[in-house]
Short mmCIF file of C-alpha atoms and ligand atoms in Angstrom, two decimals:
data_model
loop_
_atom_site.label_atom_id
_atom_site.label_comp_id
_atom_site.label_asym_id
_atom_site.label_seq_id
_atom_site.Cartn_x
_atom_site.Cartn_y
_atom_site.Cartn_z
CA MET M 519 94.70 23.29 127.38
CA ARG M 520 97.97 23.58 129.30
CA HIS M 521 101.92 22.85 128.80
CA PHE M 522 104.12 22.49 131.52
CA LEU M 523 107.80 23.11 130.12
CA THR M 524 108.98 25.11 133.32
CA LEU M 525 107.64 25.68 136.31
CA LEU M 526 106.68 29.07 135.58
CA ASP M 527 104.22 28.41 133.21
CA VAL M 528 102.25 27.66 136.44
CA THR M 529 101.46 30.33 138.63
CA GLU M 530 102.24 30.21 142.51
CA GLU M 531 98.67 28.80 143.43
CA GLU M 532 98.41 26.50 141.31
CA ALA M 533 101.90 25.10 142.46
CA ARG M 534 100.80 24.70 146.00
CA HIS M 535 97.93 23.29 144.95
CA ILE M 536 99.39 21.15 142.75
CA LEU M 537 101.13 19.63 145.82
CA ASP M 538 98.55 19.61 148.08
CA ARG M 539 96.70 17.49 145.52
CA ALA M 540 100.35 15.68 145.34
CA ALA M 541 99.80 14.87 149.71
CA ILE M 542 96.05 13.40 148.98
CA ILE M 543 97.01 11.30 146.07
CA LYS M 544 100.07 9.75 148.43
CA ARG M 545 98.16 9.37 151.13
CA LYS M 546 95.09 7.62 149.31
CA LEU M 547 97.50 6.09 147.99
CA LYS M 548 98.93 4.21 151.26
CA ALA M 549 95.49 3.45 152.27
CA GLY M 550 95.20 1.57 149.50
CA GLU M 551 92.31 3.72 148.39
CA SER M 552 91.80 3.63 144.92
CA HIS M 553 92.09 6.81 142.74
CA ARG M 554 90.99 6.39 138.80
CA PRO M 555 90.68 10.01 137.37
CA LEU M 556 93.21 8.74 134.10
CA GLU M 557 90.20 6.31 133.36
CA GLY M 558 90.77 5.54 129.77
CA LYS M 559 93.08 8.59 128.77
CA THR M 560 96.87 7.87 126.90
CA LEU M 561 100.30 9.55 128.34
CA GLY M 562 102.98 8.73 125.48
CA MET M 563 106.44 9.51 127.10
CA ILE M 564 109.01 10.56 125.13
CA PHE M 565 112.22 9.89 125.64
CA ASP M 566 115.67 11.03 124.00
CA LYS M 567 117.74 10.26 126.96
CA SER M 568 118.47 7.28 129.48
CA SER M 569 116.04 7.93 132.18
CA THR M 570 115.40 5.15 135.36
CA ARG M 571 113.07 7.20 137.73
CA THR M 572 110.81 9.64 135.28
CA ARG M 573 110.29 6.89 133.04
CA VAL M 574 108.58 4.82 136.01
CA SER M 575 107.10 6.70 138.10
CA PHE M 576 104.93 8.53 134.72
CA GLU M 577 103.96 5.23 133.70
CA VAL M 578 103.88 3.94 137.32
CA GLY M 579 101.91 7.60 138.17
CA MET M 580 98.78 6.84 135.31
CA TYR M 581 98.84 3.36 135.77
CA GLN M 582 97.62 3.65 139.46
CA LEU M 583 95.35 6.68 137.96
CA GLY M 584 93.56 4.90 135.94
CA GLY M 585 95.21 5.42 132.11
CA HIS M 586 97.99 3.95 130.60
CA ALA M 587 101.67 5.26 129.93
CA LEU M 588 103.48 4.79 126.19
CA PHE M 589 106.54 4.28 125.95
CA LEU M 590 108.60 6.03 123.00
CA HIS M 591 112.56 5.66 122.38
CA SER M 592 113.53 8.13 119.73
CA ASP M 593 115.92 5.67 118.64
CA ALA M 594 112.36 3.32 118.26
CA THR M 595 110.54 5.59 116.77
CA GLN M 596 111.06 8.23 113.63
CA LEU M 597 111.44 11.29 115.07
CA GLY M 598 114.54 9.28 115.73
CA ARG M 599 115.39 9.04 111.95
CA GLY M 600 115.12 12.56 111.15
CA GLU M 601 111.25 13.17 111.39
CA PRO M 602 110.25 16.40 112.03
CA VAL M 603 108.90 17.40 115.58
CA ALA M 604 106.05 19.22 115.04
CA ASP M 605 104.74 16.46 112.49
CA SER M 606 105.51 14.29 115.49
CA ALA M 607 103.15 16.48 117.83
CA ARG M 608 100.85 16.47 114.98
CA VAL M 609 100.16 13.09 115.33
CA LEU M 610 100.89 12.02 118.59
CA SER M 611 98.35 14.62 119.79
CA SER M 612 95.63 13.47 117.80
CA MET M 613 96.54 9.57 119.51
CA CYS M 614 97.40 11.11 122.82
CA ASP M 615 95.54 12.76 125.82
CA GLY M 616 99.12 14.13 127.42
CA ILE M 617 103.01 13.88 126.33
CA MET M 618 106.22 13.83 128.32
CA ILE M 619 109.63 14.41 127.15
CA ARG M 620 113.19 14.21 127.75
CA THR M 621 115.37 15.69 125.79
CA TYR M 622 118.17 17.93 125.04
CA GLY M 623 117.75 21.56 123.42
CA HIS M 624 114.89 23.28 125.25
CA ASN M 625 114.02 24.46 122.02
CA ILE M 626 112.38 20.91 120.71
CA ILE M 627 110.08 20.76 123.84
CA GLN M 628 108.65 24.30 122.68
CA LYS M 629 108.59 23.46 119.74
CA PHE M 630 106.33 20.06 120.23
CA ALA M 631 104.10 22.14 122.75
CA GLU M 632 103.54 25.03 119.97
CA TYR M 633 101.80 22.08 117.35
CA SER M 634 100.54 19.76 119.91
CA LYS M 635 96.89 19.42 120.52
CA VAL M 636 97.43 18.52 124.42
CA PRO M 637 98.95 18.95 127.44
CA VAL M 638 103.28 18.61 126.95
CA ILE M 639 105.18 18.24 130.07
CA ASN M 640 108.78 18.51 130.56
CA GLY M 641 110.22 15.42 131.60
CA LEU M 642 114.19 16.76 131.56
CA THR M 643 115.66 19.37 128.58
CA ASP M 644 118.82 20.26 129.26
CA LEU M 645 117.74 24.15 130.11
CA THR M 646 115.19 22.54 133.25
CA HIS M 647 113.77 19.65 135.36
CA PRO M 648 110.64 20.88 137.05
CA CYS M 649 108.74 17.70 137.26
CA GLN M 650 112.05 16.92 139.87
CA ILE M 651 111.25 20.65 141.51
CA LEU M 652 107.31 19.43 142.22
CA ALA M 653 108.99 16.47 144.05
CA ASP M 654 111.88 17.68 145.97
CA VAL M 655 109.77 20.71 148.01
CA LEU M 656 106.86 18.02 147.67
CA THR M 657 109.24 15.63 150.15
CA PHE M 658 111.12 19.28 151.75
CA GLU M 659 107.77 19.97 153.56
CA GLU M 660 107.15 16.16 154.65
CA HIS M 661 110.29 15.89 156.70
CA ARG M 662 110.46 19.90 157.28
CA GLY M 663 106.63 22.48 157.49
CA SER M 664 106.41 24.77 154.78
CA ILE M 665 109.47 26.08 152.82
CA GLU M 666 108.55 29.38 152.14
CA GLY M 667 111.00 32.24 153.47
CA LYS M 668 113.29 28.66 154.20
CA THR M 669 116.57 28.89 152.88
CA VAL M 670 118.10 26.25 149.96
CA ALA M 671 122.08 26.07 149.45
CA TRP M 672 122.44 24.88 145.31
CA ILE M 673 125.80 24.02 145.74
CA GLY M 674 127.90 23.09 141.33
CA ASP M 675 127.28 23.69 138.20
CA GLY M 676 124.65 25.75 137.18
CA ASN M 677 122.75 22.93 134.81
CA ASN M 678 119.46 21.90 134.30
CA MET M 679 118.36 21.54 138.03
CA ALA M 680 120.15 24.85 139.28
CA HIS M 681 117.67 26.52 136.29
CA SER M 682 114.43 24.80 138.45
CA TRP M 683 115.11 26.03 142.04
CA ILE M 684 116.21 28.74 140.64
CA ASN M 685 112.81 29.13 139.08
CA GLY M 686 111.11 27.31 141.70
CA ALA M 687 112.05 30.22 144.20
CA VAL M 688 109.33 31.92 142.41
CA SER M 689 106.96 29.66 142.49
CA PHE M 690 107.22 28.88 145.93
CA GLY M 691 109.11 30.98 148.06
CA TYR M 692 112.26 30.67 149.78
CA LYS M 693 115.59 31.49 149.13
CA LEU M 694 118.59 30.23 147.19
CA LYS M 695 121.86 30.32 147.30
CA LEU M 696 123.93 29.68 144.61
CA ALA M 697 127.90 28.81 144.54
CA CYS M 698 128.94 27.23 140.65
CA PRO M 699 132.35 27.26 139.55
CA LYS M 700 133.41 30.31 136.88
CA GLY M 701 131.77 28.73 133.70
CA TYR M 702 129.84 26.92 135.05
CA ARG M 703 126.78 29.45 136.43
CA PRO M 704 123.36 29.69 136.08
CA ASP M 705 121.39 31.23 132.47
CA GLU M 706 122.46 34.83 133.16
CA LYS M 707 118.61 35.87 131.89
CA LEU M 708 116.84 32.64 133.60
CA LEU M 709 118.43 34.24 137.03
CA ALA M 710 117.08 37.85 135.96
CA ALA M 711 113.80 37.09 135.20
CA ALA M 712 113.07 34.82 137.90
CA ARG M 713 115.27 37.59 140.17
CA GLU M 714 112.75 40.05 138.42
CA LEU M 715 109.37 38.43 139.42
CA GLY M 716 110.87 38.45 142.89
CA ALA M 717 113.01 35.70 143.72
CA ASP M 718 114.88 35.98 146.60
CA ILE M 719 118.42 34.16 145.01
CA SER M 720 122.10 35.00 145.72
CA ARG M 721 125.21 33.69 144.26
CA SER M 722 128.84 33.10 144.84
CA ASP M 723 131.69 30.73 144.27
CA ASP M 724 132.19 29.45 147.20
CA PRO M 725 129.66 26.02 148.99
CA VAL M 726 130.40 27.03 152.91
CA ILE M 727 128.84 29.98 151.69
CA ALA M 728 125.64 28.50 150.07
CA ALA M 729 125.45 26.65 153.06
CA HIS M 730 125.61 28.80 155.80
CA LYS M 731 122.80 28.51 157.86
CA ALA M 732 121.29 26.62 154.79
CA ASP M 733 118.34 24.72 155.66
CA LEU M 734 118.59 21.72 152.58
CA VAL M 735 121.27 21.86 151.03
CA SER M 736 120.91 19.95 147.45
CA THR M 737 123.72 19.64 144.18
CA ASP M 738 123.57 16.90 141.51
CA VAL M 739 126.43 15.59 138.39
CA TRP M 740 129.03 17.30 137.71
CA ALA M 741 128.77 16.26 133.81
CA SER M 742 125.13 16.01 132.85
CA MET M 743 123.21 13.23 130.14
CA GLY M 744 124.73 15.62 126.97
CA GLN M 745 128.34 15.76 128.64
CA GLU M 746 129.55 13.12 129.41
CA GLU M 747 133.16 13.91 126.66
CA GLU M 748 133.43 17.20 129.26
CA GLN M 749 133.60 14.76 132.51
CA THR M 750 137.74 14.78 133.20
CA GLU M 751 138.13 18.88 132.26
CA ARG M 752 134.53 18.82 134.16
CA GLU M 753 136.01 17.57 137.60
CA LYS M 754 138.83 20.00 137.42
CA ALA M 755 136.65 22.98 137.50
CA PHE M 756 134.65 21.45 139.73
CA ALA M 757 137.33 20.39 142.60
CA GLY M 758 136.38 21.79 145.93
CA PHE M 759 132.47 21.45 144.75
CA CYS M 760 131.94 18.06 146.76
CA VAL M 761 129.44 18.75 149.58
CA THR M 762 131.13 17.04 152.18
CA GLU M 763 130.01 15.98 156.05
CA GLY M 764 132.16 19.48 156.35
CA VAL M 765 130.49 21.37 153.99
CA MET M 766 126.87 20.48 156.11
CA THR M 767 128.29 21.66 159.89
CA HIS M 768 127.62 25.29 157.73
CA ALA M 769 124.00 24.80 157.14
CA ASN M 770 121.03 24.76 159.96
CA PRO M 771 121.98 21.21 162.30
CA ASP M 772 118.62 19.49 161.00
CA ALA M 773 119.72 20.37 157.60
CA LEU M 774 117.85 17.72 155.07
CA PHE M 775 120.55 16.46 151.75
CA MET M 776 118.85 16.34 148.47
CA HIS M 777 120.13 15.20 145.57
CA CYS M 778 117.99 14.66 141.95
CA LEU M 779 119.63 10.90 141.45
CA PRO M 780 121.21 9.04 139.99
CA ALA M 781 124.76 10.54 141.73
CA HIS M 782 128.39 9.42 141.82
CA ARG M 783 129.72 9.15 145.33
CA GLY M 784 132.97 10.98 146.11
CA GLU M 785 132.96 14.16 143.10
CA GLU M 786 129.82 16.29 143.70
CA VAL M 787 128.64 14.31 147.24
CA SER M 788 130.82 12.60 149.75
CA ALA M 789 128.92 8.19 150.39
CA GLY M 790 128.97 10.30 154.58
CA VAL M 791 126.24 12.70 153.89
CA ILE M 792 124.23 10.85 150.54
CA ASP M 793 123.63 7.84 152.67
CA GLY M 794 123.53 9.90 156.25
CA PRO M 795 121.23 11.36 158.59
CA GLN M 796 120.56 14.15 156.68
CA SER M 797 119.82 13.05 153.15
CA VAL M 798 116.29 12.27 152.28
CA VAL M 799 116.99 11.44 148.72
CA TRP M 800 115.23 8.25 148.78
CA ASP M 801 112.12 9.93 149.56
CA GLN M 802 112.16 12.11 147.50
CA ALA M 803 112.34 9.91 143.81
CA GLU M 804 109.59 8.09 145.34
CA ASN M 805 107.99 11.49 145.68
CA ARG M 806 108.46 11.73 141.84
CA LEU M 807 106.00 9.29 141.53
CA HIS M 808 103.40 11.08 143.80
CA ALA M 809 103.44 14.58 142.98
CA GLN M 810 103.28 14.02 139.30
CA LYS M 811 100.16 11.52 139.66
CA ALA M 812 99.34 15.22 141.30
CA LEU M 813 101.16 16.70 137.56
CA LEU M 814 98.50 14.61 134.96
CA GLU M 815 95.68 15.03 137.14
CA PHE M 816 96.39 18.64 136.73
CA LEU M 817 96.74 18.64 133.18
CA LEU M 818 95.10 16.09 131.93
CA SER M 819 91.53 15.25 133.56
CA ASP M 820 88.03 17.12 132.35
N1 CP S 748 115.94 12.22 138.50
C1 CP S 748 115.91 11.91 137.89
O1 CP S 748 115.70 12.69 136.79
O2 CP S 748 116.25 10.63 137.42
P1 CP S 748 116.03 9.94 136.08
O3 CP S 748 116.96 10.21 134.97
O4 CP S 748 116.13 8.89 136.35
O5 CP S 748 114.47 10.32 135.44
N1 NVA S 749 121.34 17.05 135.73
C1 NVA S 749 121.30 16.03 135.19
C2 NVA S 749 120.22 15.58 135.97
C3 NVA S 749 119.18 14.10 135.97
C4 NVA S 749 117.72 14.05 136.16
C5 NVA S 749 121.17 15.77 133.92
O1 NVA S 749 120.81 16.59 133.04
O2 NVA S 749 121.47 14.59 133.42
#
């Protein structure tokens, strides 16, 4: 039994296998062929935070794989009224075949996994969002071929998405250049651990340095879920970190732009970039479905 709490819970070979399967499963779907390896299986989906893409892609994905998904918002379950995480994990994992969780502290999902009898999937914590990187790498490779050895620029908050791009540099072998404002840098331990595992990651506080000759430029909101009250102070700290057409001119001419969404046009990205020819954000969002179907097949099929 395996959990997927961060990208580093699967080997490099397994991460590659999941993406290879995602491409095959996507082709089957587009060709109208059914693929139902999870017939009779149920995924419990616990949400402590809002979601559009994650909820829909897991729910539709389970349906297409022949299974069923249950939407469990914490406000409507006993978890939201203080039932211990360990007790909820024991109970839910005695009925479901897999559990997906979107929550705040990463320690919550770790605790859940410790007491779960079935695979637990991270649908976003404050620390990481690994499912998003599976979709992002799938998207890059559909457009540009293998991401190994390519240069990815991360411009913005050193948040859960930045951390996932850091872990992805281990799994997928791209070079990562981070540009984050002072005070909003990624977690030092997570960064050091990725470097220890061989990831090629550099860091600065200059978006132009990060974007220089990049094959892919990615960013995310300045205030993540749970940080809404910091919006004003973050807007000040992140001034100069908007991915504009000017920033994109420093990247390779065929560089792609990505954003996990939802996006704030005029804050972390200009409308011209996100709605422009280099942007692949809609493919990225759709690929959540295909990448996670491959992940579900990997974790839940017999
Ligand atoms: N990118 C992403 O996880 O989107 P949602 O918050 O809509 O699930
Ligand atoms: N960093 C964002 C990602 C949303 C998909 C957040 O955590 O809110």
